[in-house]
PDB file of C-alpha atoms in Angstrom:
ATOM      1  CA  MET D1303      95.092  35.770  73.387  1.00 85.00           C
ATOM      2  CA  LEU D1304      97.906  33.356  72.748  1.00 93.00           C
ATOM      3  CA  LYS D1305     100.970  34.323  70.702  1.00 96.00           C
ATOM      4  CA  ILE D1306     103.473  31.498  70.884  1.00 98.00           C
ATOM      5  CA  VAL D1307     106.032  29.479  69.001  1.00 97.00           C
ATOM      6  CA  LEU D1308     105.866  25.711  69.416  1.00 96.00           C
ATOM      7  CA  LEU D1309     109.378  24.348  69.078  1.00 94.00           C
ATOM      8  CA  GLY D1310     110.303  20.683  68.937  1.00 93.00           C
ATOM      9  CA  ALA D1311     112.092  18.070  66.881  1.00 91.00           C
ATOM     10  CA  PRO D1312     110.315  15.968  64.259  1.00 88.00           C
ATOM     11  CA  GLY D1313     108.244  13.432  66.205  1.00 91.00           C
ATOM     12  CA  SER D1314     108.055  15.565  69.370  1.00 94.00           C
ATOM     13  CA  GLY D1315     104.272  15.921  69.141  1.00 93.00           C
ATOM     14  CA  LYS D1316     104.058  19.534  67.944  1.00 92.00           C
ATOM     15  CA  GLY D1317     101.185  18.792  65.550  1.00 89.00           C
ATOM     16  CA  THR D1318      99.162  16.889  68.142  1.00 93.00           C
ATOM     17  CA  GLN D1319      99.656  19.526  70.843  1.00 96.00           C
ATOM     18  CA  SER D1320      99.055  22.379  68.387  1.00 94.00           C
ATOM     19  CA  ALA D1321      95.665  20.902  67.503  1.00 94.00           C
ATOM     20  CA  LYS D1322      94.694  20.830  71.194  1.00 96.00           C
ATOM     21  CA  LEU D1323      95.823  24.445  71.698  1.00 96.00           C
ATOM     22  CA  VAL D1324      93.910  25.586  68.584  1.00 96.00           C
ATOM     23  CA  GLU D1325      90.770  23.882  69.882  1.00 95.00           C
ATOM     24  CA  GLU D1326      91.053  25.412  73.354  1.00 95.00           C
ATOM     25  CA  TYR D1327      92.222  28.929  72.476  1.00 94.00           C
ATOM     26  CA  GLY D1328      90.572  29.403  69.078  1.00 95.00           C
ATOM     27  CA  VAL D1329      93.693  30.824  67.454  1.00 96.00           C
ATOM     28  CA  PRO D1330      95.167  29.616  64.158  1.00 97.00           C
ATOM     29  CA  GLN D1331      98.097  27.244  63.968  1.00 96.00           C
ATOM     30  CA  ILE D1332     100.502  28.540  61.334  1.00 95.00           C
ATOM     31  CA  SER D1333     102.871  26.026  59.809  1.00 90.00           C
ATOM     32  CA  THR D1334     105.511  27.003  57.257  1.00 86.00           C
ATOM     33  CA  GLY D1335     104.920  23.696  55.472  1.00 83.00           C
ATOM     34  CA  ASP D1336     101.224  24.516  55.048  1.00 88.00           C
ATOM     35  CA  LEU D1337     102.033  28.070  53.929  1.00 91.00           C
ATOM     36  CA  LEU D1338     104.471  26.777  51.310  1.00 89.00           C
ATOM     37  CA  ARG D1339     102.066  24.136  49.987  1.00 88.00           C
ATOM     38  CA  THR D1340      99.206  26.651  49.757  1.00 91.00           C
ATOM     39  CA  ALA D1341     101.332  29.338  48.068  1.00 91.00           C
ATOM     40  CA  VAL D1342     102.665  26.827  45.523  1.00 90.00           C
ATOM     41  CA  ALA D1343      99.169  25.431  44.833  1.00 92.00           C
ATOM     42  CA  GLU D1344      97.705  28.938  44.439  1.00 93.00           C
ATOM     43  CA  GLN D1345     100.697  29.995  42.306  1.00 92.00           C
ATOM     44  CA  THR D1346     101.210  33.223  44.249  1.00 91.00           C
ATOM     45  CA  GLU D1347     104.331  35.263  43.500  1.00 92.00           C
ATOM     46  CA  LEU D1348     106.082  33.851  46.573  1.00 89.00           C
ATOM     47  CA  GLY D1349     104.698  30.390  45.788  1.00 90.00           C
ATOM     48  CA  LEU D1350     106.245  30.426  42.319  1.00 92.00           C
ATOM     49  CA  LYS D1351     109.601  31.477  43.780  1.00 90.00           C
ATOM     50  CA  ALA D1352     109.361  28.722  46.401  1.00 88.00           C
ATOM     51  CA  LYS D1353     108.459  26.125  43.756  1.00 87.00           C
ATOM     52  CA  ALA D1354     111.449  27.140  41.627  1.00 88.00           C
ATOM     53  CA  ALA D1355     113.762  26.644  44.627  1.00 82.00           C
ATOM     54  CA  MET D1356     112.199  23.293  45.562  1.00 80.00           C
ATOM     55  CA  ASP D1357     112.284  22.066  41.939  1.00 82.00           C
ATOM     56  CA  ALA D1358     115.999  22.888  41.875  1.00 80.00           C
ATOM     57  CA  GLY D1359     116.473  20.852  45.066  1.00 76.00           C
ATOM     58  CA  GLU D1360     117.339  23.959  47.077  1.00 77.00           C
ATOM     59  CA  LEU D1361     116.053  25.148  50.423  1.00 74.00           C
ATOM     60  CA  VAL D1362     113.424  27.847  50.191  1.00 83.00           C
ATOM     61  CA  SER D1363     115.152  31.104  51.168  1.00 86.00           C
ATOM     62  CA  ASP D1364     114.445  32.972  54.395  1.00 86.00           C
ATOM     63  CA  ASP D1365     113.168  35.917  52.323  1.00 89.00           C
ATOM     64  CA  ILE D1366     110.440  33.774  50.761  1.00 90.00           C
ATOM     65  CA  VAL D1367     109.463  32.031  54.015  1.00 90.00           C
ATOM     66  CA  VAL D1368     109.438  35.318  55.947  1.00 90.00           C
ATOM     67  CA  GLY D1369     107.412  36.943  53.147  1.00 91.00           C
ATOM     68  CA  MET D1370     104.792  34.205  53.433  1.00 92.00           C
ATOM     69  CA  MET D1371     104.789  34.511  57.225  1.00 93.00           C
ATOM     70  CA  ARG D1372     104.338  38.301  56.927  1.00 92.00           C
ATOM     71  CA  GLU D1373     101.324  37.828  54.620  1.00 92.00           C
ATOM     72  CA  ARG D1374      99.803  35.213  56.937  1.00 95.00           C
ATOM     73  CA  LEU D1375     100.304  37.233  60.139  1.00 95.00           C
ATOM     74  CA  ASN D1376      98.646  40.225  58.467  1.00 93.00           C
ATOM     75  CA  GLN D1377      95.388  38.283  58.120  1.00 94.00           C
ATOM     76  CA  PRO D1378      92.590  39.234  60.551  1.00 94.00           C
ATOM     77  CA  ASP D1379      92.316  35.795  62.203  1.00 95.00           C
ATOM     78  CA  THR D1380      95.760  36.286  63.801  1.00 95.00           C
ATOM     79  CA  GLU D1381      94.832  39.501  65.631  1.00 91.00           C
ATOM     80  CA  ASN D1382      93.880  37.563  68.774  1.00 91.00           C
ATOM     81  CA  GLY D1383      96.840  35.234  68.604  1.00 96.00           C
ATOM     82  CA  PHE D1384      98.556  32.396  66.784  1.00 97.00           C
ATOM     83  CA  ILE D1385     100.615  29.272  67.257  1.00 97.00           C
ATOM     84  CA  LEU D1386     103.698  29.166  65.042  1.00 96.00           C
ATOM     85  CA  ASP D1387     104.820  25.645  64.167  1.00 91.00           C
ATOM     86  CA  GLY D1388     108.076  25.094  62.276  1.00 81.00           C
ATOM     87  CA  PHE D1389     108.996  28.767  62.307  1.00 91.00           C
ATOM     88  CA  PRO D1390     111.409  30.221  63.115  1.00 94.00           C
ATOM     89  CA  ARG D1391     114.045  27.602  62.287  1.00 86.00           C
ATOM     90  CA  SER D1392     117.120  29.773  62.745  1.00 88.00           C
ATOM     91  CA  GLU D1393     118.307  32.690  64.834  1.00 91.00           C
ATOM     92  CA  ALA D1394     118.137  34.934  61.749  1.00 90.00           C
ATOM     93  CA  GLN D1395     114.473  33.977  61.244  1.00 92.00           C
ATOM     94  CA  ALA D1396     113.800  34.582  64.957  1.00 95.00           C
ATOM     95  CA  GLU D1397     115.237  38.097  64.715  1.00 95.00           C
ATOM     96  CA  THR D1398     113.143  38.806  61.605  1.00 93.00           C
ATOM     97  CA  LEU D1399     110.046  37.420  63.347  1.00 94.00           C
ATOM     98  CA  ASP D1400     110.683  39.714  66.336  1.00 95.00           C
ATOM     99  CA  GLU D1401     110.875  42.715  63.985  1.00 94.00           C
ATOM    100  CA  LEU D1402     107.682  41.673  62.187  1.00 93.00           C
ATOM    101  CA  LEU D1403     105.729  41.116  65.409  1.00 94.00           C
ATOM    102  CA  THR D1404     106.953  44.458  66.796  1.00 94.00           C
ATOM    103  CA  GLU D1405     105.774  46.123  63.583  1.00 92.00           C
ATOM    104  CA  LEU D1406     102.354  44.425  63.973  1.00 91.00           C
ATOM    105  CA  ASP D1407     102.269  45.262  67.711  1.00 91.00           C
ATOM    106  CA  ARG D1408     101.792  41.564  68.534  1.00 92.00           C
ATOM    107  CA  PRO D1409     104.850  40.561  70.565  1.00 93.00           C
ATOM    108  CA  LEU D1410     105.544  36.897  71.164  1.00 96.00           C
ATOM    109  CA  GLN D1411     104.456  35.738  74.626  1.00 96.00           C
ATOM    110  CA  CYS D1412     106.553  32.616  74.890  1.00 96.00           C
ATOM    111  CA  VAL D1413     108.258  29.735  73.113  1.00 97.00           C
ATOM    112  CA  VAL D1414     107.147  26.280  74.243  1.00 97.00           C
ATOM    113  CA  HIS D1415     109.994  23.832  73.641  1.00 96.00           C
ATOM    114  CA  LEU D1416     108.839  20.198  73.590  1.00 96.00           C
ATOM    115  CA  LYS D1417     111.836  18.216  74.802  1.00 96.00           C
ATOM    116  CA  VAL D1418     112.089  14.549  73.865  1.00 96.00           C
ATOM    117  CA  ASP D1419     115.302  12.506  73.823  1.00 94.00           C
ATOM    118  CA  ASN D1420     116.601  11.217  70.493  1.00 93.00           C
ATOM    119  CA  GLU D1421     115.945   7.522  71.136  1.00 94.00           C
ATOM    120  CA  GLU D1422     112.278   8.239  71.871  1.00 94.00           C
ATOM    121  CA  LEU D1423     112.051  10.440  68.743  1.00 94.00           C
ATOM    122  CA  VAL D1424     113.599   7.707  66.574  1.00 93.00           C
ATOM    123  CA  SER D1425     111.150   5.188  68.024  1.00 92.00           C
ATOM    124  CA  ARG D1426     108.136   7.465  67.375  1.00 92.00           C
ATOM    125  CA  LEU D1427     109.226   8.320  63.841  1.00 90.00           C
ATOM    126  CA  MET D1428     109.924   4.685  62.966  1.00 89.00           C
ATOM    127  CA  ALA D1429     106.436   3.799  64.237  1.00 89.00           C
ATOM    128  CA  ARG D1430     104.877   6.342  61.832  1.00 82.00           C
ATOM    129  CA  GLY D1431     106.038   4.100  59.017  1.00 74.00           C
ATOM    130  CA  ARG D1432     106.537   6.762  56.352  1.00 70.00           C
ATOM    131  CA  ALA D1433     108.270   5.510  53.229  1.00 65.00           C
ATOM    132  CA  ASP D1434     111.247   7.877  53.582  1.00 65.00           C
ATOM    133  CA  ASP D1435     111.647   7.235  57.316  1.00 69.00           C
ATOM    134  CA  ASN D1436     114.419   4.686  57.762  1.00 84.00           C
ATOM    135  CA  GLU D1437     116.533   4.916  60.906  1.00 88.00           C
ATOM    136  CA  GLU D1438     119.525   6.550  59.205  1.00 87.00           C
ATOM    137  CA  THR D1439     117.360   9.213  57.530  1.00 86.00           C
ATOM    138  CA  ILE D1440     115.588   9.895  60.816  1.00 88.00           C
ATOM    139  CA  ARG D1441     118.860  10.242  62.746  1.00 90.00           C
ATOM    140  CA  ASN D1442     120.183  12.631  60.072  1.00 89.00           C
ATOM    141  CA  ARG D1443     117.015  14.752  60.262  1.00 86.00           C
ATOM    142  CA  LEU D1444     117.309  14.893  64.040  1.00 91.00           C
ATOM    143  CA  ALA D1445     121.003  15.857  63.866  1.00 89.00           C
ATOM    144  CA  VAL D1446     120.213  18.687  61.428  1.00 86.00           C
ATOM    145  CA  TYR D1447     117.351  19.812  63.658  1.00 87.00           C
ATOM    146  CA  GLN D1448     119.586  19.865  66.773  1.00 88.00           C
ATOM    147  CA  GLU D1449     122.279  21.806  64.940  1.00 88.00           C
ATOM    148  CA  GLN D1450     119.829  24.412  63.633  1.00 84.00           C
ATOM    149  CA  THR D1451     117.772  24.706  66.781  1.00 85.00           C
ATOM    150  CA  GLN D1452     120.361  24.969  69.563  1.00 85.00           C
ATOM    151  CA  PRO D1453     121.150  28.626  68.745  1.00 91.00           C
ATOM    152  CA  LEU D1454     117.393  29.292  68.591  1.00 94.00           C
ATOM    153  CA  VAL D1455     116.859  27.788  72.047  1.00 94.00           C
ATOM    154  CA  ALA D1456     119.668  29.993  73.415  1.00 94.00           C
ATOM    155  CA  TYR D1457     118.209  33.055  71.631  1.00 97.00           C
ATOM    156  CA  TYR D1458     114.796  32.650  73.279  1.00 98.00           C
ATOM    157  CA  GLU D1459     116.306  31.629  76.623  1.00 97.00           C
ATOM    158  CA  GLN D1460     118.300  34.893  76.721  1.00 97.00           C
ATOM    159  CA  ARG D1461     115.070  36.821  76.111  1.00 96.00           C
ATOM    160  CA  GLY D1462     113.261  35.014  78.919  1.00 96.00           C
ATOM    161  CA  LEU D1463     110.680  33.547  76.521  1.00 97.00           C
ATOM    162  CA  LEU D1464     111.686  29.867  76.559  1.00 97.00           C
ATOM    163  CA  LYS D1465     109.406  27.403  78.372  1.00 97.00           C
ATOM    164  CA  PRO D1466     110.883  23.875  78.230  1.00 97.00           C
ATOM    165  CA  VAL D1467     108.241  21.151  78.494  1.00 98.00           C
ATOM    166  CA  ALA D1468     108.918  17.410  78.820  1.00 97.00           C
ATOM    167  CA  GLY D1469     107.365  15.871  75.711  1.00 96.00           C
ATOM    168  CA  VAL D1470     107.028  12.318  77.035  1.00 96.00           C
ATOM    169  CA  GLY D1471     103.963  10.645  78.501  1.00 95.00           C
ATOM    170  CA  THR D1472     100.395  10.563  77.246  1.00 96.00           C
ATOM    171  CA  VAL D1473      99.058  13.305  74.975  1.00 96.00           C
ATOM    172  CA  ASP D1474      96.980  14.641  77.888  1.00 98.00           C
ATOM    173  CA  GLU D1475      99.912  14.588  80.338  1.00 98.00           C
ATOM    174  CA  ILE D1476     102.051  16.577  77.903  1.00 98.00           C
ATOM    175  CA  TYR D1477      99.191  18.999  77.246  1.00 98.00           C
ATOM    176  CA  ALA D1478      98.766  19.557  81.002  1.00 98.00           C
ATOM    177  CA  ARG D1479     102.479  20.475  81.198  1.00 98.00           C
ATOM    178  CA  ILE D1480     102.076  22.910  78.295  1.00 98.00           C
ATOM    179  CA  LYS D1481      99.091  24.513  80.053  1.00 97.00           C
ATOM    180  CA  ASP D1482     101.203  24.853  83.223  1.00 97.00           C
ATOM    181  CA  ALA D1483     103.956  26.531  81.177  1.00 96.00           C
ATOM    182  CA  LEU D1484     101.394  28.935  79.687  1.00 96.00           C
ATOM    183  CA  ALA D1485      99.769  29.738  83.050  1.00 94.00           C
ATOM    184  CA  ASP D1486     101.906  32.826  83.682  1.00 87.00           C
ATOM    185  CA  VAL D1487     101.822  34.096  80.091  1.00 86.00           C
TER     186      VAL D1487
END
């Protein structure tokens, strides 16, 4: 049983560490990006609404994202746990997630926050070599992330759920720190 949120900036290693947690604990990793892509591809009602927003260059609304998350968390493979990646992104989404998990009787156990300083993140993201990843774009993405996430960090800290983990070192060193953070969960 593992019911956690994995929080971290772009380039912090969430995807890599999520994969290791999925392998060890046998619970699904749930990413809002994957949910959106699947819903759009399958042309579900929420997917069509999301596509309309994206085609208009708008952010997909909380209602749509939360609706997709509700559908996904109602699936049987999440009964024994889940790893949420990229959700929640705001305090409002965190509050809605709390309500949803209370309704499902699956309260969140903790929020693992992978902490990596900006210079290291810029370096990692530049090394990925994605076409849209120039230094200015990366710094803007990180600034937006910091702005959105600070209230979220405070929200989970106040609830005693936040587990900060240093996200530097080898993949295995970071994973060992995550396991230490999860030891008392």
